[in-house]
mmCIF file of C-alpha atoms and ligand atoms in Angstrom:
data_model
loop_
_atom_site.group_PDB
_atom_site.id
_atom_site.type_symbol
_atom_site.label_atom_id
_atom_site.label_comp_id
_atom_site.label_asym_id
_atom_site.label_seq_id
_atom_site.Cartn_x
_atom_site.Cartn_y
_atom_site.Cartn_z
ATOM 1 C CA UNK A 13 0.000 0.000 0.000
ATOM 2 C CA UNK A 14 2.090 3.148 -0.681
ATOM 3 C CA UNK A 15 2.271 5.692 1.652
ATOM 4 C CA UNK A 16 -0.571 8.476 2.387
ATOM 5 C CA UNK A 17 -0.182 12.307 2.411
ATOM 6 C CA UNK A 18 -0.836 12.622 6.101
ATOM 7 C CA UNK A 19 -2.877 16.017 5.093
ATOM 8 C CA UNK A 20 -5.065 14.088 2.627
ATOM 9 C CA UNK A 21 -8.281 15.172 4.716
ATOM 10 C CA UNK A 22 -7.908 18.498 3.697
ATOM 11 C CA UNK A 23 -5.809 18.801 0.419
ATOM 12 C CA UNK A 24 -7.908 18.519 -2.351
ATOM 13 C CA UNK A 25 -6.898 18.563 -6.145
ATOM 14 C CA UNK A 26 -11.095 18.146 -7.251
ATOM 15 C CA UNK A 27 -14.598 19.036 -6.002
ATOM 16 C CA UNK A 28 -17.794 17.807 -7.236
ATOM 17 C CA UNK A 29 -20.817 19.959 -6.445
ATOM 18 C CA UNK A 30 -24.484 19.851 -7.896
ATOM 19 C CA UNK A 31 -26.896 23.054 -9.233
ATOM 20 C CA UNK A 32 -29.605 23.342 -7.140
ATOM 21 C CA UNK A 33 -32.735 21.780 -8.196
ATOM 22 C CA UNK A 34 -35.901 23.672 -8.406
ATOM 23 C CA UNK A 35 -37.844 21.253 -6.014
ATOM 24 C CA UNK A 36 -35.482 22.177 -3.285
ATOM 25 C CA UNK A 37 -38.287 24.082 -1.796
ATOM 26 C CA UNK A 38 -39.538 20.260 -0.997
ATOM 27 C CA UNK A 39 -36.279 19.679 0.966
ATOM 28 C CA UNK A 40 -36.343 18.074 4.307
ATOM 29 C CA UNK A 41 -35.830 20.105 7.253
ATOM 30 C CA UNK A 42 -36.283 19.473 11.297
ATOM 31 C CA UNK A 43 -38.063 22.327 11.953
ATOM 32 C CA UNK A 44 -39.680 25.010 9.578
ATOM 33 C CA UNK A 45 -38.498 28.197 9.426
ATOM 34 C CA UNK A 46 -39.437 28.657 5.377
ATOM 35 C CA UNK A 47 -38.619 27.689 1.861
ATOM 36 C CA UNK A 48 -34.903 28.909 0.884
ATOM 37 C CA UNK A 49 -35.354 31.620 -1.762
ATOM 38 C CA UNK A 50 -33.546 29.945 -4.848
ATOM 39 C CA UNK A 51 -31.987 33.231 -6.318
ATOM 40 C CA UNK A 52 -30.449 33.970 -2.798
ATOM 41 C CA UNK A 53 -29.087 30.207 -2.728
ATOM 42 C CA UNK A 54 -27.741 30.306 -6.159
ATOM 43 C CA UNK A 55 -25.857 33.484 -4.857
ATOM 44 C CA UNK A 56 -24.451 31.598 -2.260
ATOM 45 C CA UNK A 57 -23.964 28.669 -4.493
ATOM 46 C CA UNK A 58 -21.837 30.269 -6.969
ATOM 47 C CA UNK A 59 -19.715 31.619 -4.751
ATOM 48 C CA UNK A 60 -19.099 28.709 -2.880
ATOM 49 C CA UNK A 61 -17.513 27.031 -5.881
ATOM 50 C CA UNK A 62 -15.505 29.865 -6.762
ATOM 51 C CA UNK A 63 -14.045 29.578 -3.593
ATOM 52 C CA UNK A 64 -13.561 26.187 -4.546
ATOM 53 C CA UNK A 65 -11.595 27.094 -7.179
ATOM 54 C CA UNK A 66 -9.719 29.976 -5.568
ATOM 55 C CA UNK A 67 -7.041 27.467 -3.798
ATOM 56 C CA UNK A 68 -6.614 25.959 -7.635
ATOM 57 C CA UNK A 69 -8.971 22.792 -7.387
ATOM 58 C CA UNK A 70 -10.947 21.248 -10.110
ATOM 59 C CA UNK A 71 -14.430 21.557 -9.257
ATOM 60 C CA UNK A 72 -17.030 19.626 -11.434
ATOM 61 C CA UNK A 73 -20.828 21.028 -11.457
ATOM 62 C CA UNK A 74 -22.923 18.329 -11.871
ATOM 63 C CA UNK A 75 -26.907 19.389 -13.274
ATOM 64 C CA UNK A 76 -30.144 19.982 -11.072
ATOM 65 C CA UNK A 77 -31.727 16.714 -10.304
ATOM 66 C CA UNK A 78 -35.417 17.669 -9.691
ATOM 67 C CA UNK A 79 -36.420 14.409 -8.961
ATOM 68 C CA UNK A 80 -34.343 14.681 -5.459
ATOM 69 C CA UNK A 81 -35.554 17.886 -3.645
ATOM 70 C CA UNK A 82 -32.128 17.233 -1.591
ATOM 71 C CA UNK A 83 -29.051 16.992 -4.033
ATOM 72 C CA UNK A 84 -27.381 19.894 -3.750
ATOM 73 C CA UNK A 85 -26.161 18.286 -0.268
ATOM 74 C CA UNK A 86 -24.109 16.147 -2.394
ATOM 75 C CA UNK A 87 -21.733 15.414 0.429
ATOM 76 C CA UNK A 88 -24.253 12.623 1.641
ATOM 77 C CA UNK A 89 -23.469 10.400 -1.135
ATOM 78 C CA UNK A 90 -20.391 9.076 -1.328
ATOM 79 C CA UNK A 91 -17.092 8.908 0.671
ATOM 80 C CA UNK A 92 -14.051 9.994 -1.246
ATOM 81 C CA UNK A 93 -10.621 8.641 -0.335
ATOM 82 C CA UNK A 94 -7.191 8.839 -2.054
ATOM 83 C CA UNK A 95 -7.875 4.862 -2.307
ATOM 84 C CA UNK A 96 -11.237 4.684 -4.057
ATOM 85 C CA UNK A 97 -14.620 5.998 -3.387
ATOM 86 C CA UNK A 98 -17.562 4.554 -1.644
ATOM 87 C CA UNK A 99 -21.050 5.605 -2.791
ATOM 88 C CA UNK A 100 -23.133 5.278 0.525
ATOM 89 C CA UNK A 101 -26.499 4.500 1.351
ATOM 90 C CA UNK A 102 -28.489 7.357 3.047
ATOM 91 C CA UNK A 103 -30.926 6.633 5.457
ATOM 92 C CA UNK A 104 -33.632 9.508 4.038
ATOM 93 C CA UNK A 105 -35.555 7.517 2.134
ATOM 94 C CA UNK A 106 -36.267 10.288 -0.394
ATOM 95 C CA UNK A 107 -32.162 10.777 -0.619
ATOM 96 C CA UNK A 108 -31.937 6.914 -1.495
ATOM 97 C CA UNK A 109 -31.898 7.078 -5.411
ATOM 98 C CA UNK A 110 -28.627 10.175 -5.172
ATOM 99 C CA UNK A 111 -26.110 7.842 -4.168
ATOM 100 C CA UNK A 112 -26.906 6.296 -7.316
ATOM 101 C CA UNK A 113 -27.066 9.430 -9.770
ATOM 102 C CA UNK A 114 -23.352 10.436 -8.441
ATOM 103 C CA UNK A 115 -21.728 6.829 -8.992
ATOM 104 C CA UNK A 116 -21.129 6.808 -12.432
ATOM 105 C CA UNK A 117 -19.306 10.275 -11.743
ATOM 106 C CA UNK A 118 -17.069 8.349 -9.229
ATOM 107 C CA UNK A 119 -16.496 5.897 -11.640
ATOM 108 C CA UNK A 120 -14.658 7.802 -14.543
ATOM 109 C CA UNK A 121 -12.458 9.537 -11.393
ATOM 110 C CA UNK A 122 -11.057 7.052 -9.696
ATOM 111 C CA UNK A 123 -10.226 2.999 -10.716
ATOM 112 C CA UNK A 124 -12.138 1.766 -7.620
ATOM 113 C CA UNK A 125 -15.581 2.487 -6.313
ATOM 114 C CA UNK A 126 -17.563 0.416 -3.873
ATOM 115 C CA UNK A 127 -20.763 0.414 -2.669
ATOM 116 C CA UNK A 128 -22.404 0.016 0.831
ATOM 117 C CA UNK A 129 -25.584 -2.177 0.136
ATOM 118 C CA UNK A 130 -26.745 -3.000 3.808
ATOM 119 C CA UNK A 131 -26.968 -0.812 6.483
ATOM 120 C CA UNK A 132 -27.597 3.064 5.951
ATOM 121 C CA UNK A 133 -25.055 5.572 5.948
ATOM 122 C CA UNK A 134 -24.917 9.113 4.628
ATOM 123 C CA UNK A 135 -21.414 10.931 4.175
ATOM 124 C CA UNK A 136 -22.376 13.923 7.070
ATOM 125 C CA UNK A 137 -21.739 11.618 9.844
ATOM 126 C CA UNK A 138 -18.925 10.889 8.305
ATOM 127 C CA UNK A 139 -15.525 12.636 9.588
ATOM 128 C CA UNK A 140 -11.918 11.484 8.356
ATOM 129 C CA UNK A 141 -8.621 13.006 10.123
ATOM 130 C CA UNK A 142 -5.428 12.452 9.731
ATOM 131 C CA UNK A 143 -5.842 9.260 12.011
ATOM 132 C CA UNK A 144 -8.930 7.753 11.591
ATOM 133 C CA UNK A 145 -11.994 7.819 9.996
ATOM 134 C CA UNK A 146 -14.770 8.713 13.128
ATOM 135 C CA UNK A 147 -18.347 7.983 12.004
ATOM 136 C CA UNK A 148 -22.058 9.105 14.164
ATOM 137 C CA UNK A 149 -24.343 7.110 14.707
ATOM 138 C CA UNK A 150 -27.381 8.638 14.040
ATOM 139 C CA UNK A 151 -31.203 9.055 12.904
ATOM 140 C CA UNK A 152 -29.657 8.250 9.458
ATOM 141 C CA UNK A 153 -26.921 6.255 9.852
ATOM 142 C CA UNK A 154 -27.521 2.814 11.899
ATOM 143 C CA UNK A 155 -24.491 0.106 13.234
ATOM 144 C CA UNK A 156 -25.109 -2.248 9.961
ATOM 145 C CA UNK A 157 -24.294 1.076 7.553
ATOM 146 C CA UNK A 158 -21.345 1.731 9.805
ATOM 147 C CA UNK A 159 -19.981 -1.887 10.021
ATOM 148 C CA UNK A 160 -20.265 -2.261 6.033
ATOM 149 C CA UNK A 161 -18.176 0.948 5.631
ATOM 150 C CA UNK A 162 -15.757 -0.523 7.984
ATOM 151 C CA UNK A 163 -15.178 -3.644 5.975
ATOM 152 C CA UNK A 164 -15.337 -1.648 2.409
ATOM 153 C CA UNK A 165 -12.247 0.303 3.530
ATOM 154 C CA UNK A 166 -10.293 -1.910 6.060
ATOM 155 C CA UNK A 167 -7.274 -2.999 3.172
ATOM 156 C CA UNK A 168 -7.396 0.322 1.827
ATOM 157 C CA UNK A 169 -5.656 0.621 5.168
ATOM 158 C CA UNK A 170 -9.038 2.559 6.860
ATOM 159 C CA UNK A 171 -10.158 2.555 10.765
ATOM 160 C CA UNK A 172 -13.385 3.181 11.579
ATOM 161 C CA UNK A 173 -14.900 4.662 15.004
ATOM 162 C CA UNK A 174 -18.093 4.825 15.778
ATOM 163 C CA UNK A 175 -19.010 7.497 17.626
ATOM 164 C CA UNK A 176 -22.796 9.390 18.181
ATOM 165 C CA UNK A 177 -24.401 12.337 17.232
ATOM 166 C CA UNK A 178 -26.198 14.462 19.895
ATOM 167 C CA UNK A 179 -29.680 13.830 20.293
ATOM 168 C CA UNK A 180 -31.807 16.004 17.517
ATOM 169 C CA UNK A 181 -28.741 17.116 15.696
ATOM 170 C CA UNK A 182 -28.755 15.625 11.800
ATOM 171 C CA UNK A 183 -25.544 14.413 11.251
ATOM 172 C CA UNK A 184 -21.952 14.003 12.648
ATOM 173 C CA UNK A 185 -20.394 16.992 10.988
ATOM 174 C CA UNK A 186 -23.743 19.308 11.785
ATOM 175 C CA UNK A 187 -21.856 19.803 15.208
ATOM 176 C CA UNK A 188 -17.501 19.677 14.034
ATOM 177 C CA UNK A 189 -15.393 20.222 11.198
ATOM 178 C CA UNK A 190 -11.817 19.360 10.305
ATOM 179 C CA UNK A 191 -9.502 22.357 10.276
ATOM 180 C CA UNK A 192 -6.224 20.140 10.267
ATOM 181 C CA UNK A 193 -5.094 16.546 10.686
ATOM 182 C CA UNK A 194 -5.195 16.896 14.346
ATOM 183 C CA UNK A 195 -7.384 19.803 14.889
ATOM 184 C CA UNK A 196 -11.316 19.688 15.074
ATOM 185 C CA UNK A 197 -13.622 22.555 15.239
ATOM 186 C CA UNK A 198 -16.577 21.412 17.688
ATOM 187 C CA UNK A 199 -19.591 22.391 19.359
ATOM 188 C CA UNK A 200 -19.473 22.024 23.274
ATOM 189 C CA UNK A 201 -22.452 19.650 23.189
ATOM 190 C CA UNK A 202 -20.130 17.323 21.180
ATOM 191 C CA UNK A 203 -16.932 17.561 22.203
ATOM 192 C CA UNK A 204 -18.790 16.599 25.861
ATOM 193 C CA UNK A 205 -18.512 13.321 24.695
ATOM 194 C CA UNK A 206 -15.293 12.707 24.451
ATOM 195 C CA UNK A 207 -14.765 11.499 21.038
ATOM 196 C CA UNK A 208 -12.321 13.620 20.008
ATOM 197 C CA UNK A 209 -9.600 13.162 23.256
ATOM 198 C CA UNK A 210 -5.851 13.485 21.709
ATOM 199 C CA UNK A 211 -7.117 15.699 19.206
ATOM 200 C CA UNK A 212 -6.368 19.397 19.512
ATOM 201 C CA UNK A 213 -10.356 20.743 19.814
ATOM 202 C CA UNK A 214 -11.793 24.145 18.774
ATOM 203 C CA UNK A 215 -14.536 25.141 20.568
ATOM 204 C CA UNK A 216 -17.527 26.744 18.238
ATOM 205 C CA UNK A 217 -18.970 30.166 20.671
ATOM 206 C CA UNK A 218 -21.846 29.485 22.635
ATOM 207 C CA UNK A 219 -24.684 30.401 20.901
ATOM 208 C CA UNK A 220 -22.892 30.083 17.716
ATOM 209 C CA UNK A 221 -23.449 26.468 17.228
ATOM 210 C CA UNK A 222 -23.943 26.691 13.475
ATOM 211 C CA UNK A 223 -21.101 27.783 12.695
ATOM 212 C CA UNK A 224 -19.589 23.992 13.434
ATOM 213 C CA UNK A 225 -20.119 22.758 10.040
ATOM 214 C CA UNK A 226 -16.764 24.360 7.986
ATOM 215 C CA UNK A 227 -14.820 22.789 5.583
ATOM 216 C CA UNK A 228 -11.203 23.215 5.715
ATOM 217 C CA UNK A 229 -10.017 22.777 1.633
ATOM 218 C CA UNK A 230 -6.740 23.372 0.922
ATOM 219 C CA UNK A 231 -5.261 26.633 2.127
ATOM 220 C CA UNK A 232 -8.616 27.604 3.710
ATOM 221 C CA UNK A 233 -11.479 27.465 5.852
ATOM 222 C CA UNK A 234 -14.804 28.125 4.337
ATOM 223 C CA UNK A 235 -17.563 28.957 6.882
ATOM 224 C CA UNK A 236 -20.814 30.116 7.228
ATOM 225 C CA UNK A 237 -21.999 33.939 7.267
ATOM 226 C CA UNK A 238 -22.528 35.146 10.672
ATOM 227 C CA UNK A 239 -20.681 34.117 13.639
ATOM 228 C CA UNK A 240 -18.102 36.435 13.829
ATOM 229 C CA UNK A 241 -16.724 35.129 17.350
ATOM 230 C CA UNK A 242 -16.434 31.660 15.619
ATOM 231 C CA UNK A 243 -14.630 33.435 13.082
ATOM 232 C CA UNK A 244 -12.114 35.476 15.211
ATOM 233 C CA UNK A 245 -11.701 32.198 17.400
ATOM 234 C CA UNK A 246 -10.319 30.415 13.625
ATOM 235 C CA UNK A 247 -8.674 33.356 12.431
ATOM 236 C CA UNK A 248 -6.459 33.504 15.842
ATOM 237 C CA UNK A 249 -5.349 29.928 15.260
ATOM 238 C CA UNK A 250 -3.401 30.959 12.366
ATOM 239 C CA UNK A 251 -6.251 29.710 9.825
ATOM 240 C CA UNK A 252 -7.307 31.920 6.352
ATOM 241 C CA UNK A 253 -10.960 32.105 6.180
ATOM 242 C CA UNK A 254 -14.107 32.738 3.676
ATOM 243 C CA UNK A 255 -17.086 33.514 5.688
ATOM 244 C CA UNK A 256 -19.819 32.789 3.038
ATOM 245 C CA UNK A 257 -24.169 33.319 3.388
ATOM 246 C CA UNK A 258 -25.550 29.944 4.168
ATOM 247 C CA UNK A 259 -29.280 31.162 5.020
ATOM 248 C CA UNK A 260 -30.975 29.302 2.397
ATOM 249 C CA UNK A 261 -29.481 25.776 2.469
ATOM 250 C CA UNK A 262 -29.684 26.312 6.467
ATOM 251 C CA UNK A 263 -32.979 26.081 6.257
ATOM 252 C CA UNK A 264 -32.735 22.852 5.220
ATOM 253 C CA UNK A 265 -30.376 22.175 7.813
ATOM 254 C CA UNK A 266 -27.176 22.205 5.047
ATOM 255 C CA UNK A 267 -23.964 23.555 5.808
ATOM 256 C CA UNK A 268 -20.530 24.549 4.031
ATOM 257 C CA UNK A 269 -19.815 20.610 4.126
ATOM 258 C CA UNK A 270 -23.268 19.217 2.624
ATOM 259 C CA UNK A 271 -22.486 21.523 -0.724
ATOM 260 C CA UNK A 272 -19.237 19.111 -2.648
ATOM 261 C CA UNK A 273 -16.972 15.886 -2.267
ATOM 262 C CA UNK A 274 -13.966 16.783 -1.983
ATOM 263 C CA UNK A 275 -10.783 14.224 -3.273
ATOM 264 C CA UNK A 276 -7.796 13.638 -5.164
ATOM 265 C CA UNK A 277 -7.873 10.367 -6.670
ATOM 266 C CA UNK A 278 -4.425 8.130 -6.720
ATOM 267 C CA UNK A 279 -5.242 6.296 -9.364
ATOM 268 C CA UNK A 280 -7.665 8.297 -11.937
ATOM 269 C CA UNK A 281 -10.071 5.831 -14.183
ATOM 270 C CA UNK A 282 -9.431 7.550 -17.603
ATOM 271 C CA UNK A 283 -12.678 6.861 -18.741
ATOM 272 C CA UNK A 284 -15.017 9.499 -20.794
ATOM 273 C CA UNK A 285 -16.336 11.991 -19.239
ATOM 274 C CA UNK A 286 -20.074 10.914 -18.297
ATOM 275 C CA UNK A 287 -22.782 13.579 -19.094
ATOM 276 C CA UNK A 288 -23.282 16.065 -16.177
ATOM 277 C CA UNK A 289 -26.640 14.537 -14.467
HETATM 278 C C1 CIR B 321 -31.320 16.523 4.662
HETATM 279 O O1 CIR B 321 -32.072 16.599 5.637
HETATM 280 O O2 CIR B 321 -30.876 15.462 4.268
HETATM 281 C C2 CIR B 321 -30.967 17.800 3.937
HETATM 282 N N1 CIR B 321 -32.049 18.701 4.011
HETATM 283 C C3 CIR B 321 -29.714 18.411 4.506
HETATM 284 C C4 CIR B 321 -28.503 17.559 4.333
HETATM 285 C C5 CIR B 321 -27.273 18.171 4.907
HETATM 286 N N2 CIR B 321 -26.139 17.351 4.639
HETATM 287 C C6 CIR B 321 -25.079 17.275 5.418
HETATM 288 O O3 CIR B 321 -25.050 17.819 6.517
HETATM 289 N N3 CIR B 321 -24.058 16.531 5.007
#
């Protein structure tokens, strides 16, 4: 197995995002609060993939899928590794049929894809560091889902935790974020757990809570619109960061994560490029 770029969980050479679809007003959400206004989002959108681009990734804008109010959150359906990918299986039965829209997209980027087919899983509970690969338990991803991940990755040289997501919160990385291989940007109500002991932990401002879900790609730290202690807390830890309006997809309880995969493949497929659905 040759050796890994111990800041693979954070250096990216490609993206892969998805246009919102026009049904996204028919998105799930825990609690209403309104329908995201689509010109607003697309705002949001656009300039979430130029930032994207900014630290010189490749970032690949799939089409609208109407048929899934949900796939903009493309993060859900798959797990990207320098290995191979794994197209998951999320537990939201109405997200079911995305996993299998954004295979054949894995497929011409990398030589290996597999599949989780028992269990459900969706790529937000879903956190890899420089260590390990932690996974929640939660409302949408069970033990089976989490055990067949395990086994899909163990010889690509993988470990797998399971860990749990708090009560009421949707996934994993709702509530913590990467910002290095060892460094973890949490909410209090997680890191109360303990999951993260040995790492070096972040804590998100009280009252600031959504501002946990960041994505650390490449040279920076994208994050959500709005918390400016959150912000100042990152910024002091020597981290460059692009504070960018999240209001629509929150109300669909989406973050900066949700929005792309984010990879390098080792080994590319070199097949054609498949049409952008
Ligand atoms: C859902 O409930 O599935 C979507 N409305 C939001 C998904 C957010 N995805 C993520 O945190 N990875």
């Amino acid at each position: 197995m040759p050796a890994r770029d111990p800041a693979f969980p954070y250096r990216f050479t490609h993206a892969i995002t998805r246009a919102p679809a026009t049904s996204i007003i028919r998105g799930l959400r825990a609690v209403d609060t309104g329908n995201p206004d689509l010109a607003t989002l697309r705002a949001h959108h656009a300039t979430y993939i130029a930032t994207l681009r900014e630290t010189g990734a490749t970032v690949i804008e799939l089409g609208a899928l109407e048929d899934f109010p949900d796939s903009v959150f493309v993060e859900d359906t798959a797990l990207c590794l320098p290995e191979g990918a794994v197209v998951m299986r999320p537990g939201a039965p109405s997200r079911l049929g995305e996993a299998a829209e954004m295979a054949p997209h894995l497929k011409a980027l990398y030589a290996e894809v597999r599949t989780v087919d028992e269990g459900h899983i969706e790529g937000g509970d879903i956190l890899v560091t420089g260590r390990e690969i932690l996974v929640g338990r939660s409302a949408r991803t069970d033990a089976a889902g989490i055990a067949t991940l395990a086994r899909l990755v163990a010889d690509w040289g993988h470990h797998l935790r399971e860990v749990h997501t708090p009560p009421g919160v949707l996934h994993f990385k709702t509530d913590c974020s990467l910002l290095d291989a060892e460094t973890i940007l949490s909410t209090d109500r997680l890191a109360a757990s303990g999951c993260f002991a040995g790492y070096r932990v972040i804590p998100v401002a009280g009252g600031e809570e959504a501002a946990a879900n960041t994505i650390r790609f490449n040279d920076l730290v994208l994050m959500p619109e709005g918390f400016p202690r959150t912000r100042d807390t990152i910024l002091a830890a020597g981290y460059e960061v692009r504070e960018i309006g999240n209001s629509e997809c929150a109300k669909l309880d989406g973050g900066m994560s949700c929005l792309s995969l984010r990879f390098s493949p080792r080994q590319a497929a070199h097949k054609s490029v498949v049409p952008n659905t």
